Structures are given as C-alpha cells and as structure tokens.
XYZ file of C-alpha atoms in Angstrom:
705
model
C 48.312 -28.583 -23.278
C 47.883 -31.074 -20.244
C 50.175 -31.164 -17.319
C 52.526 -34.131 -17.186
C 51.261 -37.007 -15.398
C 53.214 -37.844 -11.982
C 55.477 -40.800 -11.440
C 56.682 -42.499 -8.612
C 60.340 -42.683 -7.857
C 62.253 -44.938 -5.337
C 64.462 -42.318 -3.571
C 63.392 -42.532 0.203
C 62.231 -39.070 1.088
C 63.884 -37.082 3.651
C 64.335 -33.227 4.314
C 68.227 -33.734 4.745
C 68.238 -34.954 0.977
C 67.444 -31.385 -0.390
C 68.851 -27.855 -0.220
C 66.265 -25.152 0.407
C 65.426 -23.264 -2.905
C 65.265 -19.871 -0.964
C 68.538 -20.372 0.851
C 70.229 -21.554 -1.959
C 69.121 -18.449 -4.024
C 70.630 -16.378 -1.408
C 74.103 -18.480 -1.723
C 73.883 -17.339 -5.489
C 73.576 -13.633 -4.644
C 76.737 -14.085 -2.388
C 78.355 -15.338 -5.154
C 77.541 -12.136 -6.946
C 78.616 -10.181 -4.150
C 82.058 -12.083 -4.080
C 82.644 -10.616 -7.891
C 82.014 -7.268 -6.057
C 84.684 -8.250 -3.939
C 87.220 -9.720 -6.119
C 90.151 -7.510 -6.596
C 91.051 -9.023 -9.821
C 87.690 -7.799 -11.084
C 87.892 -4.249 -12.644
C 86.782 -1.461 -10.058
C 83.761 -0.114 -12.100
C 82.881 -3.781 -12.919
C 82.863 -4.341 -9.372
C 80.349 -1.554 -8.763
C 78.249 -3.181 -11.120
C 78.008 -6.459 -9.325
C 77.257 -4.452 -6.267
C 74.544 -3.136 -8.097
C 73.232 -6.148 -9.162
C 73.294 -7.545 -5.520
C 70.789 -4.763 -4.555
C 68.379 -5.540 -7.893
C 68.235 -9.210 -7.079
C 67.519 -8.737 -3.561
C 64.707 -6.476 -4.501
C 63.193 -8.979 -6.692
C 63.863 -11.951 -4.462
C 61.999 -9.747 -1.361
C 59.333 -8.659 -3.428
C 58.261 -12.062 -4.991
C 59.772 -15.043 -3.083
C 59.641 -13.749 0.439
C 56.547 -12.041 0.029
C 54.948 -15.616 -0.947
C 56.498 -16.996 2.359
C 55.047 -14.197 4.102
C 51.798 -14.560 2.536
C 51.735 -18.457 3.781
C 52.671 -17.330 7.340
C 49.730 -14.803 7.282
C 47.377 -17.635 5.984
C 48.491 -19.622 8.989
C 50.203 -22.237 6.663
C 52.418 -24.443 8.791
C 53.045 -27.505 6.513
C 56.977 -28.239 5.961
C 58.151 -28.136 2.374
C 60.209 -30.949 0.777
C 63.302 -29.518 2.420
C 62.097 -29.612 5.640
C 61.170 -25.802 6.384
C 57.758 -24.342 7.549
C 57.112 -20.811 6.340
C 57.927 -19.411 9.947
C 60.980 -21.172 9.975
C 62.192 -20.520 6.641
C 61.454 -16.543 7.076
C 63.560 -16.600 10.244
C 66.382 -18.010 8.211
C 66.117 -15.964 5.611
C 65.989 -12.865 7.607
C 69.274 -14.023 9.437
C 70.915 -14.723 6.417
C 69.669 -11.471 4.668
C 71.139 -9.232 7.410
C 74.481 -10.888 7.071
C 74.637 -10.286 3.490
C 73.424 -6.913 3.577
C 76.369 -5.884 6.291
C 78.566 -7.651 4.114
C 77.119 -5.717 0.914
C 77.817 -2.210 2.667
C 81.240 -3.076 3.969
C 82.207 -3.873 0.240
C 80.362 -0.691 -0.621
C 82.966 1.186 1.769
C 85.726 -0.387 0.466
C 84.963 0.260 -3.004
C 84.150 3.775 -2.274
C 87.727 3.895 -0.976
C 89.303 2.328 -3.904
C 87.315 4.901 -6.111
C 88.686 8.231 -4.261
C 92.344 6.844 -4.914
C 91.134 6.783 -8.717
C 89.964 10.466 -8.186
C 85.977 9.546 -8.097
C 84.586 10.378 -4.868
C 81.617 10.425 -2.944
C 81.375 13.876 -0.801
C 78.916 15.468 1.752
C 77.433 18.563 1.427
C 79.866 20.118 4.379
C 82.956 18.900 2.434
C 82.000 21.186 -0.530
C 84.211 24.552 -0.711
C 81.988 27.983 -0.921
C 81.968 27.799 -4.731
C 80.714 24.395 -5.249
C 78.001 24.901 -2.273
C 76.991 27.847 -4.426
C 76.631 25.598 -7.607
C 74.876 22.698 -5.699
C 72.512 25.407 -4.175
C 71.707 26.567 -7.624
C 71.097 23.201 -8.757
C 68.544 22.379 -6.132
C 66.640 25.667 -6.608
C 66.357 25.164 -10.465
C 65.872 21.508 -11.013
C 64.889 19.645 -7.727
C 62.873 22.122 -5.844
C 59.792 22.306 -8.236
C 59.587 18.645 -8.504
C 59.620 18.114 -4.801
C 56.246 17.524 -3.015
C 56.530 17.320 1.079
C 53.529 15.556 2.245
C 52.566 15.791 6.012
C 51.019 13.182 8.160
C 48.486 14.291 10.534
C 44.700 13.757 11.468
C 43.803 15.826 8.165
C 46.155 14.395 5.830
C 46.698 10.131 6.137
C 49.814 8.604 5.322
C 50.298 8.991 1.544
C 51.007 6.213 -0.807
C 54.619 4.733 -0.812
C 55.549 3.241 -3.930
C 57.516 0.175 -3.770
C 61.244 0.477 -3.741
C 61.326 4.208 -4.323
C 63.616 6.184 -1.798
C 61.784 8.170 0.645
C 62.659 10.900 3.515
C 61.113 10.610 6.635
C 61.145 14.354 8.387
C 60.618 14.977 12.063
C 59.799 18.575 12.473
C 58.890 21.035 15.390
C 57.677 24.416 15.282
C 60.070 27.235 15.118
C 59.126 28.928 18.650
C 60.329 25.492 20.252
C 63.617 26.250 21.722
C 66.121 23.475 22.254
C 66.890 22.371 25.761
C 63.482 23.701 27.069
C 60.645 21.578 28.245
C 58.246 20.711 25.360
C 55.387 18.311 25.605
C 53.953 18.817 22.394
C 54.514 15.961 19.930
C 56.572 16.178 16.914
C 55.381 16.838 13.433
C 55.973 14.088 10.882
C 56.216 14.286 6.769
C 57.719 12.288 4.020
C 59.288 13.435 0.797
C 59.884 11.262 -1.988
C 63.327 11.366 -3.835
C 62.440 12.055 -7.247
C 63.041 8.565 -9.340
C 63.370 10.796 -12.656
C 65.962 12.675 -11.731
C 69.782 11.205 -11.309
C 70.068 10.411 -8.055
C 73.659 11.083 -8.203
C 74.818 14.787 -8.955
C 78.464 15.696 -10.192
C 79.887 18.676 -8.318
C 81.909 20.888 -10.180
C 85.892 20.843 -9.697
C 88.954 23.184 -10.626
C 89.501 23.334 -14.322
C 91.939 20.656 -15.571
C 91.280 18.711 -12.196
C 91.258 15.000 -13.061
C 89.219 14.530 -9.817
C 85.494 13.684 -10.173
C 83.247 14.436 -7.310
C 79.358 13.281 -6.635
C 76.937 14.017 -4.092
C 73.691 12.173 -3.542
C 70.173 13.768 -4.386
C 68.998 13.115 -0.775
C 71.832 14.624 0.784
C 71.047 17.730 -1.080
C 67.366 17.553 -0.361
C 68.495 17.157 3.387
C 70.555 20.108 3.333
C 67.593 22.261 1.785
C 64.788 20.714 3.935
C 64.224 24.128 5.332
C 62.956 25.367 2.311
C 60.242 22.897 1.995
C 58.988 23.369 5.736
C 59.192 27.002 6.438
C 58.204 27.812 9.986
C 59.459 24.309 11.280
C 62.810 23.163 12.254
C 63.829 19.787 10.823
C 64.792 17.626 13.965
C 65.799 14.487 11.663
C 65.868 13.768 8.074
C 66.506 10.076 7.309
C 65.863 7.851 4.270
C 63.668 4.910 4.311
C 62.341 2.481 1.508
C 59.625 0.037 1.549
C 59.533 -3.055 -0.587
C 55.784 -4.529 -1.373
C 54.743 -7.734 -2.513
C 54.838 -7.104 -6.430
C 53.502 -10.743 -7.540
C 50.488 -10.556 -9.944
C 47.538 -12.666 -8.761
C 45.699 -13.281 -12.112
C 42.127 -14.976 -12.469
C 42.713 -15.879 -16.028
C 40.077 -18.179 -16.520
C 37.344 -15.420 -15.609
C 38.992 -12.634 -17.089
C 37.100 -11.308 -20.140
C 40.138 -9.440 -21.419
C 43.704 -10.806 -20.167
C 45.303 -7.706 -21.334
C 42.884 -5.215 -19.593
C 42.988 -7.833 -16.398
C 47.046 -7.558 -16.318
C 46.658 -3.545 -16.737
C 44.273 -3.496 -13.730
C 46.766 -5.856 -11.781
C 49.716 -3.887 -12.393
C 47.820 -0.858 -10.899
C 46.896 -2.735 -7.750
C 50.621 -3.569 -7.538
C 51.288 -0.186 -6.192
C 49.208 -0.963 -2.759
C 50.705 -4.515 -2.829
C 51.510 -5.576 1.447
C 54.465 -4.241 2.780
C 57.308 -7.192 2.590
C 60.538 -5.118 3.680
C 61.534 -1.911 5.507
C 64.843 -0.649 5.222
C 65.681 2.344 6.898
C 68.962 4.601 7.344
C 71.153 3.745 10.373
C 70.246 6.215 13.433
C 66.697 6.818 12.291
C 65.081 8.929 14.708
C 62.603 6.690 17.221
C 59.710 8.824 16.454
C 60.064 8.372 12.523
C 60.620 4.713 13.145
C 57.516 4.323 15.139
C 55.360 6.288 12.358
C 56.657 4.019 9.845
C 56.224 1.030 11.692
C 52.750 1.929 12.620
C 51.839 2.448 8.940
C 53.400 -0.600 7.326
C 52.917 -3.146 9.943
C 56.390 -4.531 9.203
C 58.171 -5.940 12.388
C 60.163 -8.722 11.332
C 61.606 -7.737 8.285
C 63.446 -4.445 8.858
C 66.968 -3.529 7.610
C 68.906 -0.695 9.063
C 71.385 0.384 6.467
C 74.608 2.021 7.097
C 74.998 3.932 3.990
C 73.028 4.889 0.854
C 69.698 3.075 0.477
C 69.241 1.142 -2.656
C 72.816 0.716 -4.487
C 71.226 -0.272 -7.621
C 72.066 3.391 -8.799
C 75.920 2.269 -8.999
C 75.305 0.411 -12.390
C 74.105 3.864 -13.839
C 76.961 5.750 -12.222
C 79.491 3.115 -13.614
C 78.285 3.219 -16.981
C 78.427 7.076 -16.978
C 81.975 7.753 -15.967
C 84.037 8.722 -19.212
C 87.532 8.335 -19.545
C 87.770 5.458 -17.119
C 88.431 2.538 -19.419
C 91.172 1.103 -17.385
C 88.718 0.438 -14.728
C 86.392 -1.613 -16.880
C 86.535 -4.929 -18.784
C 87.820 -4.123 -22.278
C 84.664 -4.386 -24.969
C 84.139 -7.455 -26.283
C 84.481 -7.972 -29.914
C 81.494 -9.897 -31.204
C 81.805 -12.021 -34.307
C 79.416 -12.429 -36.891
C 78.839 -16.007 -37.290
C 81.249 -17.341 -39.969
C 78.510 -19.773 -41.492
C 76.247 -16.851 -42.458
C 79.077 -13.828 -42.555
C 78.331 -11.662 -45.666
C 75.795 -13.913 -46.927
C 73.172 -11.763 -49.015
C 70.719 -14.874 -48.441
C 70.804 -16.247 -45.075
C 68.051 -18.459 -46.411
C 70.099 -19.933 -49.159
C 72.996 -20.481 -46.637
C 70.472 -22.255 -44.417
C 69.275 -24.418 -46.888
C 72.872 -25.922 -47.008
C 73.411 -26.483 -43.125
C 72.209 -25.816 -39.617
C 73.856 -22.853 -37.993
C 74.611 -22.411 -34.157
C 75.105 -19.108 -32.642
C 76.382 -18.526 -29.360
C 75.738 -14.891 -27.502
C 77.535 -12.765 -26.651
C 80.626 -14.043 -28.349
C 78.612 -14.151 -31.455
C 76.631 -11.219 -32.491
C 72.764 -11.332 -32.176
C 72.792 -9.385 -35.485
C 72.318 -12.691 -37.260
C 69.096 -13.413 -35.362
C 67.771 -9.639 -36.187
C 68.908 -10.058 -40.011
C 67.082 -13.343 -40.293
C 63.915 -11.839 -39.149
C 64.437 -8.556 -41.081
C 65.075 -10.638 -44.175
C 62.102 -12.616 -44.129
C 60.027 -9.338 -43.372
C 61.152 -7.886 -46.706
C 61.277 -11.281 -48.582
C 58.169 -11.560 -51.245
C 58.598 -15.253 -51.212
C 57.888 -15.328 -47.290
C 54.165 -16.286 -46.405
C 54.176 -16.399 -42.876
C 56.300 -15.500 -39.889
C 55.308 -16.784 -36.356
C 57.176 -15.949 -33.165
C 57.227 -15.726 -29.296
C 58.198 -12.666 -27.450
C 58.955 -12.732 -23.813
C 61.295 -9.957 -22.748
C 62.063 -7.405 -25.748
C 64.535 -4.564 -25.556
C 63.149 -1.060 -25.270
C 63.619 -0.301 -29.156
C 63.681 -3.851 -30.720
C 64.520 -3.603 -34.412
C 62.441 -6.982 -34.331
C 59.282 -5.342 -33.661
C 59.852 -2.748 -36.408
C 60.476 -5.655 -38.557
C 57.219 -7.745 -37.700
C 55.417 -4.704 -37.898
C 56.469 -3.951 -41.570
C 55.958 -7.611 -42.470
C 51.988 -7.402 -41.390
C 52.052 -4.089 -43.246
C 52.971 -5.573 -46.089
C 50.461 -8.372 -46.206
C 52.552 -11.093 -44.568
C 51.023 -13.577 -42.054
C 52.486 -12.625 -38.995
C 51.717 -14.082 -35.741
C 52.923 -13.021 -32.429
C 52.900 -14.848 -28.982
C 53.442 -12.010 -26.502
C 53.715 -13.160 -23.000
C 51.980 -10.403 -21.169
C 52.947 -12.135 -17.761
C 56.529 -11.892 -17.847
C 57.143 -10.438 -14.434
C 58.383 -6.607 -14.342
C 58.153 -6.753 -18.229
C 54.237 -6.496 -18.205
C 53.898 -2.706 -19.165
C 56.571 -2.911 -21.947
C 54.995 -6.058 -23.382
C 51.570 -4.603 -23.368
C 52.862 -1.726 -25.251
C 54.629 -3.903 -27.839
C 51.355 -5.915 -28.198
C 49.345 -2.909 -28.949
C 51.854 -1.560 -31.461
C 51.963 -5.268 -33.508
C 48.022 -5.280 -33.424
C 47.977 -1.745 -34.771
C 50.427 -2.947 -37.598
C 48.179 -5.913 -38.556
C 49.729 -8.557 -36.698
C 47.808 -11.537 -35.100
C 48.785 -11.054 -31.387
C 47.925 -13.888 -28.969
C 48.770 -13.441 -25.172
C 49.138 -17.631 -24.804
C 47.556 -20.173 -22.804
C 45.306 -19.644 -19.788
C 47.148 -20.429 -16.725
C 50.537 -20.966 -18.685
C 53.285 -18.447 -19.405
C 54.775 -18.685 -22.689
C 58.477 -19.361 -22.225
C 59.518 -21.058 -25.225
C 61.902 -18.991 -27.793
C 61.212 -19.925 -31.158
C 60.681 -18.295 -34.712
C 59.060 -20.058 -37.594
C 59.498 -18.482 -41.093
C 57.471 -20.162 -43.815
C 58.733 -19.636 -47.345
C 57.608 -20.620 -50.952
C 60.161 -22.038 -52.907
C 60.529 -23.842 -56.085
C 59.966 -27.357 -54.736
C 57.433 -26.270 -52.594
C 57.181 -24.728 -48.980
C 59.990 -24.812 -46.533
C 60.200 -24.188 -42.924
C 63.070 -21.981 -41.416
C 63.247 -22.317 -37.683
C 65.197 -20.543 -34.933
C 65.283 -21.845 -31.442
C 67.049 -20.388 -28.730
C 67.878 -20.317 -24.864
C 67.139 -16.745 -24.276
C 65.012 -13.967 -24.978
C 64.691 -12.268 -28.240
C 66.415 -9.014 -26.786
C 69.443 -7.761 -28.598
C 70.267 -5.753 -25.446
C 70.619 -8.511 -22.942
C 72.179 -10.738 -25.937
C 75.336 -8.839 -25.219
C 75.256 -9.453 -21.611
C 73.815 -13.426 -21.145
C 75.363 -16.498 -22.529
C 72.805 -17.982 -24.825
C 72.672 -20.482 -27.405
C 70.652 -20.008 -30.754
C 70.083 -22.747 -33.304
C 68.860 -22.023 -37.018
C 67.581 -25.090 -38.899
C 65.224 -26.491 -41.621
C 65.020 -29.983 -40.362
C 61.723 -31.514 -41.608
C 60.628 -32.898 -38.090
C 61.678 -29.626 -36.259
C 59.933 -27.742 -38.805
C 56.748 -29.825 -38.561
C 56.862 -29.719 -34.519
C 57.462 -25.801 -34.699
C 53.991 -25.597 -36.597
C 52.297 -27.730 -34.238
C 53.554 -25.835 -31.206
C 52.077 -22.422 -32.776
C 49.027 -24.134 -33.597
C 48.450 -25.272 -29.884
C 49.314 -21.998 -28.483
C 47.348 -19.988 -30.909
C 44.231 -22.485 -31.619
C 42.390 -25.398 -29.958
C 44.872 -28.123 -31.490
C 45.010 -31.155 -29.231
C 48.358 -32.199 -27.797
C 50.659 -33.030 -30.543
C 52.906 -36.420 -30.880
C 56.155 -34.452 -30.757
C 58.556 -36.013 -33.449
C 61.632 -33.899 -32.214
C 60.548 -31.522 -29.402
C 59.855 -32.148 -25.636
C 57.285 -29.343 -24.712
C 56.452 -28.427 -21.286
C 53.975 -29.100 -19.665
C 52.699 -31.869 -21.843
C 55.719 -34.233 -22.196
C 59.052 -32.552 -21.425
C 59.361 -33.850 -17.988
C 58.627 -37.248 -18.784
C 61.059 -37.280 -21.706
C 63.718 -36.015 -19.224
C 63.035 -38.789 -16.801
C 63.052 -41.295 -19.334
C 66.311 -39.966 -20.510
C 67.816 -40.183 -17.011
C 66.306 -43.494 -16.488
C 67.792 -45.102 -19.782
C 71.220 -43.790 -18.400
C 70.679 -45.511 -15.114
C 69.896 -48.557 -17.300
C 72.630 -48.237 -19.319
C 75.253 -47.908 -16.434
C 73.594 -50.887 -14.881
C 74.681 -52.847 -17.884
C 77.986 -51.717 -18.210
C 77.401 -49.446 -21.014
C 78.582 -45.664 -21.351
C 76.517 -43.728 -19.248
C 76.880 -39.937 -18.567
C 74.966 -36.985 -18.198
C 76.159 -33.089 -18.546
C 73.413 -30.598 -17.932
C 73.746 -26.728 -17.724
C 70.784 -24.601 -16.935
C 69.896 -21.691 -14.317
C 68.145 -23.575 -11.524
C 67.392 -26.941 -10.281
C 64.567 -27.189 -7.696
C 61.959 -29.721 -9.119
C 62.010 -32.413 -6.281
C 61.134 -35.226 -9.041
C 64.122 -34.257 -11.349
C 66.372 -34.273 -8.064
C 65.233 -37.515 -7.021
C 65.786 -39.117 -10.541
C 69.293 -37.689 -10.606
C 69.834 -39.203 -7.107
C 68.684 -42.740 -8.791
C 71.092 -42.363 -11.645
C 74.001 -41.545 -9.495
C 73.284 -44.522 -7.260
C 72.818 -46.519 -10.849
C 76.427 -45.444 -11.386
C 75.889 -42.658 -14.045
C 78.645 -40.028 -13.950
C 76.464 -36.430 -13.647
C 77.865 -33.263 -13.940
C 75.685 -30.293 -13.526
C 76.442 -26.719 -14.466
C 74.042 -24.734 -12.272
C 74.199 -20.804 -12.107
C 71.788 -20.223 -9.527
C 69.379 -22.358 -7.320
C 70.416 -25.831 -6.436
C 68.358 -27.933 -4.464
C 70.110 -31.352 -5.085
C 73.030 -32.280 -2.745
C 75.841 -33.375 -4.584
C 78.661 -35.714 -3.205
C 76.549 -37.369 -0.228
C 77.794 -41.344 0.043
C 75.041 -43.513 -1.017
C 72.880 -40.909 -2.540
C 74.953 -38.611 -4.994
C 78.396 -39.328 -4.774
C 78.428 -39.689 -8.429
C 77.132 -36.025 -8.847
C 79.267 -32.908 -8.898
C 77.433 -29.300 -9.341
C 79.507 -26.193 -10.238
C 78.375 -22.646 -10.706
C 80.153 -20.185 -12.685
C 79.529 -16.127 -12.091
C 81.579 -14.149 -14.193
C 81.431 -10.961 -16.455
C 78.261 -12.386 -18.435
C 75.363 -13.838 -17.052
C 75.303 -17.573 -17.782
C 72.007 -18.449 -18.792
C 71.856 -21.230 -21.924
C 70.381 -24.440 -21.305
C 72.250 -27.743 -22.746
C 71.624 -31.152 -22.011
C 73.877 -33.954 -22.945
C 72.958 -37.763 -22.531
C 75.809 -40.040 -23.324
C 72.981 -42.494 -24.553
C 75.271 -45.679 -24.600
C 78.081 -44.147 -26.795
C 75.507 -42.329 -29.273
C 75.286 -39.106 -27.662
C 72.047 -36.836 -27.506
C 72.250 -33.254 -27.231
C 69.394 -30.828 -26.580
C 69.025 -26.975 -26.128
C 65.973 -25.695 -24.194
C 64.276 -22.398 -22.807
C 63.402 -24.657 -19.698
C 65.361 -24.885 -16.158
C 64.588 -28.049 -14.167
C 62.195 -26.067 -12.260
C 58.405 -26.846 -11.184
C 57.260 -23.612 -12.618
C 59.125 -24.494 -15.964
C 58.212 -28.069 -16.382
C 54.503 -27.910 -15.249
C 53.305 -24.177 -15.269
C 55.177 -22.940 -18.540
C 55.112 -23.590 -22.250
C 58.748 -24.511 -22.868
C 60.744 -26.022 -25.421
C 63.534 -28.604 -25.750
C 64.962 -28.985 -29.120
C 67.386 -31.759 -30.176
C 70.693 -30.761 -32.176
C 70.981 -33.014 -35.101
C 74.024 -31.899 -36.929
C 77.087 -33.648 -35.932
C 79.094 -30.887 -36.107
C 77.098 -28.411 -33.938
C 77.045 -31.306 -31.578
C 80.580 -31.222 -31.315
C 80.512 -27.440 -30.527
C 77.998 -27.605 -27.892
C 80.254 -30.394 -25.939
C 83.039 -28.118 -26.260
C 81.023 -25.415 -24.587
C 80.145 -27.794 -21.874
C 83.677 -28.923 -21.520
C 84.728 -25.462 -21.246
C 82.533 -24.557 -18.043
C 83.531 -27.674 -16.592
C 87.241 -27.185 -16.871
C 86.630 -23.606 -15.346
C 89.220 -23.006 -12.506
C 89.117 -19.411 -11.908
C 85.269 -18.524 -11.746
C 83.694 -21.774 -10.805
C 82.501 -22.946 -7.606
C 81.873 -26.219 -6.415
C 78.630 -26.853 -4.510
C 79.174 -28.711 -1.050
C 76.715 -31.224 0.559
C 76.098 -28.423 3.051
C 75.062 -25.852 0.510
C 77.844 -23.731 0.712
C 80.485 -23.175 -2.354
C 83.890 -23.312 -2.631
C 86.020 -22.057 -5.535
C 87.398 -24.640 -7.722
C 91.291 -24.441 -7.382
C 93.711 -24.295 -10.362
C 95.946 -26.797 -8.748
C 98.700 -27.752 -11.039
C 96.423 -27.030 -14.161
C 96.950 -23.519 -16.300
C 94.222 -21.250 -14.977
C 91.052 -21.366 -17.254
C 88.279 -18.950 -17.262
C 85.666 -20.358 -19.422
C 84.232 -16.869 -20.437
C 87.494 -15.429 -21.451
C 88.520 -18.655 -23.240
C 85.323 -18.337 -25.039
C 85.859 -14.913 -26.505
C 88.730 -16.556 -28.376
C 85.773 -17.733 -30.546
C 88.176 -20.832 -31.907
C 88.174 -22.292 -28.553
C 84.613 -23.637 -28.634
C 84.456 -24.162 -32.350
C 87.251 -26.663 -32.336
C 87.779 -30.100 -30.239
C 88.298 -29.215 -26.700
C 90.378 -31.647 -24.091
C 88.359 -33.793 -21.946
C 87.278 -32.360 -18.639
C-alpha cells in the first residue's frame, strides 16, 4: 500500500487556528475526572472513573510525553502546526498535569469520605483494634513476607531495575546503635522495596460478626508497619512510596528485522529499561530518599508529589470486588440479541435476505461470535479471513478459528503484533493459531493493521458467496460490553470483492486495488474523505443541501482540519462528535462558524466511527475503523465501508441524532479549547446512552436535531 499523495489547501496557516493535540487530550482526561466528581453518578462508578483517569495519565506519560521528552533531548526546537516547541509544550503539559493530579486526589479524598458514609472504609494500621492488628500481622507474615525482597543500594549493590509504573517503597535506614538526638555524621543507608503487583493491593480487614461495615488497608501501609522484619539491625528513618514511569513506546526497525515476532519480543524486554519520564513520590518524602531517586533516574522537570496512595488504578478492581452494593452501581445493561438474527439457526440464511447492523453494547457481541463459530463448524465454508487487533483474554473467536483450521478450512488471520500494550497477548494468540494450522500474517512493514473485518467464503448452490462483517471496534467480547461500536453484516458483491482484495494486499504482493466500495488507508481513504468534504462545499456554494455529521474518537490531522474549515467557509453545516482529542477550533468567525464540536463522556466509552455526507439530498453514510488522525490516515491499514441498506442508513442517522441531542453528558468545545456542558434549557433532559438502552429509540425515526 502506498501513502496518499499530499494536496494543497487554501486555509492560511496560523497556529491560532489549531488546538494542540496533547493539551486537547488533557482536557479529555479532565472530562473523565468530571464523571468521577459528578454526584449523580453512582458512587462505585465514580471510583471507576477515577481509576480510568490514572490509567489514561499513565499511558499519556509513557507514550506521548515520552515522545516530547525525546524531542527535547535531541535538541529539536521547531514549532508544530499549533505553535509549540517541544520545550514549550512540555512546560505547559507539566503545569496542567500538576493541576489535574491535585484535583484528582482532592476527588479521591471526597470519594473516600462518601464511601465511609456507606460503610466502606480505608483505614491505617494505627486505627486497627487489637484483634484486627493480630489478623493483619498474621496476613503479613503468612502471605506477604515470603514474597518481599528488600534491595539495598550501596557501593557493592548498584541501584536495581525499577519497573515502569510499579509501586515501590524508598527506605532510609540508620544502624540500631544510632541514638536519636545524638550527633551523628554517618550517612544514612538506602534501600528500595517493590510492592508486589501479583498480590491484592487492598486487603480486607476482619470486622465484628454481622457488622455491615467493610474496612480495607493498603498493602504498602502493612509493609511499612512491618519494615523492621526486613531490615534487622537497622532502624527505618522513613518509608515512603515512589513510582517511576518509563518510555514505553516500541522502536522497531521492521525493514531489517528477519522475524517481526522475535523483534517485538526483543523490544518488549528492552521496554523495561525505557528512559525515565515521570517520577511520582509520596508527599513529604525524606530529602535523602528523594536525592537518591533523582540521582538515579535523572528526572528533574517531571516530578509529582502525591498526597494520597500512588496509582489509583487499583480502585477499578476494588469497585468490582465489593459485593452487596448494587445500589452504588449502574444497573446491569440488558443486552439484546439483534432481532434480525434472533433465534436464527442459520445466520447465513438470514444474511442472504438482508444486511444486518449491530450496535454494541446495547446489542450483544454474541451475534459476531455466533457468526464466526457457525462458519467454523459449517462444512460448506471454504475459507475464513479475519483481522485481530485487540482480543480478550479467553476469546471464543480464537477457539473457533483454531477449530476451523484443524478441520481443514483455509483460515487466515492478520494478527497485529504492534497493538500497544497488547503485544505479548497477541504474540501468544498468534502462536496458538499457527499451531492449529491457521495462516498467521503480521501485517505490512511499517503499518499497523487496524481495520476490523471478517470474510467468510461459502460454497452454495448458485456458486461461491462472500459473507462480510465490518466493525468500528475490536473483535473483543469483553470491551464490546463497555464500548459503543457498530458492526455491519453484509453480502454485498462490491463490498465482498473489496474485502477479498484487502486481504490479498495485506497477506500477499497485490498492487493497490481500485476499490469499488471501500476507502482504505493509507492508499486512498484521506483522498476520498477530502473529496467528499469538497463536494459538500461545492454543493453549498451552488445552493444545494450540504451537511456533514461525523462521529469519531479524535481529530488531529492538519489537512483534515483545514478541509473542514474550507467547507465551513463555503456554508456547509458541520456537526462533529469527537470523544477525545480535537485540534479544530469551532465557532471562529470567518473560519469555522458553521462547525460545532461536542464530546460525550458517559457510562460507556464512545468508540464508533460514523460519517454522514448530505450529498445534495442523496446521503452517503460510512462506518470506519479510523479516526481523523495522521497515524490512522497515513500509517495504518484502515477501512471505511459504505452502508447501502436504506433502513440501516436510517438507523445510523438516528444514532447520530441521539448524540447530537444529548444535553446531559455532552460537552461543547469552545474556541479556547475548553469544554462547557450542554444545557438542557427548555428541552427535556436527554442522555443519549441511556436513551439507546431502550433499543427502539435508535431503531425508529428520531426527531431532528
């Protein structure tokens, strides 16, 4: 596949026209934090949102900020298209990051008090009664002590490897003969201790029988109280937590790698020694301990002093483990099986009659699983071809594909080994599929395969027929319960021919295809999108109906932003539903006054990509795996698939309309890069995700926005 050729646009480039990608991402994470702060959100769900803030920030620091740090170290001083040099951007990120973390921990303290009122308490060792202390002492000696490994740092023992994002304790020690208050010129001793990640971070403390109260103590608190058992002959002057984040981005030389799988395994091992990017330390850390850490990690400008437990991502597991508090959670979603396929013994027979759309998580991912499983056991199926980007830990799809290969079917699986932070899991799946006899392909050199597509080729009475599933999200039955995504089943001939051609390009040496239906990145998707934006602009100039509605996760490609500006200036009404990063400034007179941008952050992660073009009164609608980001449009194999069925087009329009009408969880982007909540005003409150749970609300005609 070749990268799309560049085009000239006529927007006068100025940094004032754009919002910075990294700062826009920080505003997104602030919106996630707002969900943790929202008193109308159930309490345990607020804990989950607070956990997500931490996880998001970890990835941001280990990848995006790490990239900025690398540029600074390389002496790169050129401004990006938003007007920032790497050094200037880093300074702004740190300033906003400090405020975000301070607000995060303020929220943590508020949630802790609220949980206390519900009988759920985080307590310290000194607050335990005698019986509880005895139980915790026994727990420490029986389950924790054998696992702990104190690591001294001195001339004979250099600083040990500190794993990225692990919680450690920095221990400052003096020999026992040192008497407090006496003059002592001896330098303290220093050691570190990893808080085991394979044990529960939070430990439930026994309470009186029949008590409704639940009490928990953190593992590091218990270790600190028993630190003397690990350093006999020494007194601990201080014991405080720290946490290091390293650069976790993989640097691959794919063209020279003889075996991509082995190269990625090598780089995963090297990731452990990634350059330090961020240091988090417990508030009030001993000056000697801090000096030791700074000397070792050489992190001077990216230090966060934390007033509370380091790494709040553990709150996700804690919230999920609490039993008997259903009133503090969202009610379980009742997923429907798609009515068009419900109780269909023969999915293929149903799909020969009509195309079918599935909207997750409101409709069950079981429909996708059943489609692939039925294909795997169908003697008339000759071949199954599928892309896998992120798969769940115990995926039934893997079992089905393996079974199909073992039974003699031609099974081809494109496994993306470079899916960030899922590399090890995907390597394991790739090996399992190969052992079963599947043809496993790792994609194209220099490109990630991010398209979500399955092709089933079946022998039928009238010849071979192709059955295709195209999705906006991963083939992952776990995240399909948490993300909003679209899946399309079709037997359309043009889509089928394009699907075969796409797999031939990815697995073989086929020349770029003249796509009949698809837009495919990096070969032609951007050109096709720009062509459609320009067509809307021409229609607006001629007085024809012109409108664009696009829903995706991020918008950061400068050319796409410029083309949207030009369409706005031509009079096209543009409504964007962008969950995360957005580099476009909406509502700027003379530039983007016809553009609105909203972001919806709610119970489920908005993940579907839907593009609507008015086309002079003959609407075109596409679903896609791609966001409008440079990496998606130029460095990944992505797919944009048209929807031809008019009833499914109407359903997708209704989904878009629901999002546009949201006045509860929607925030509107302002020209200054900040977001303001959409106010209901005289309208009835409408929460798009909760409305969509009522299934019929998006399968029937929705009112105009």
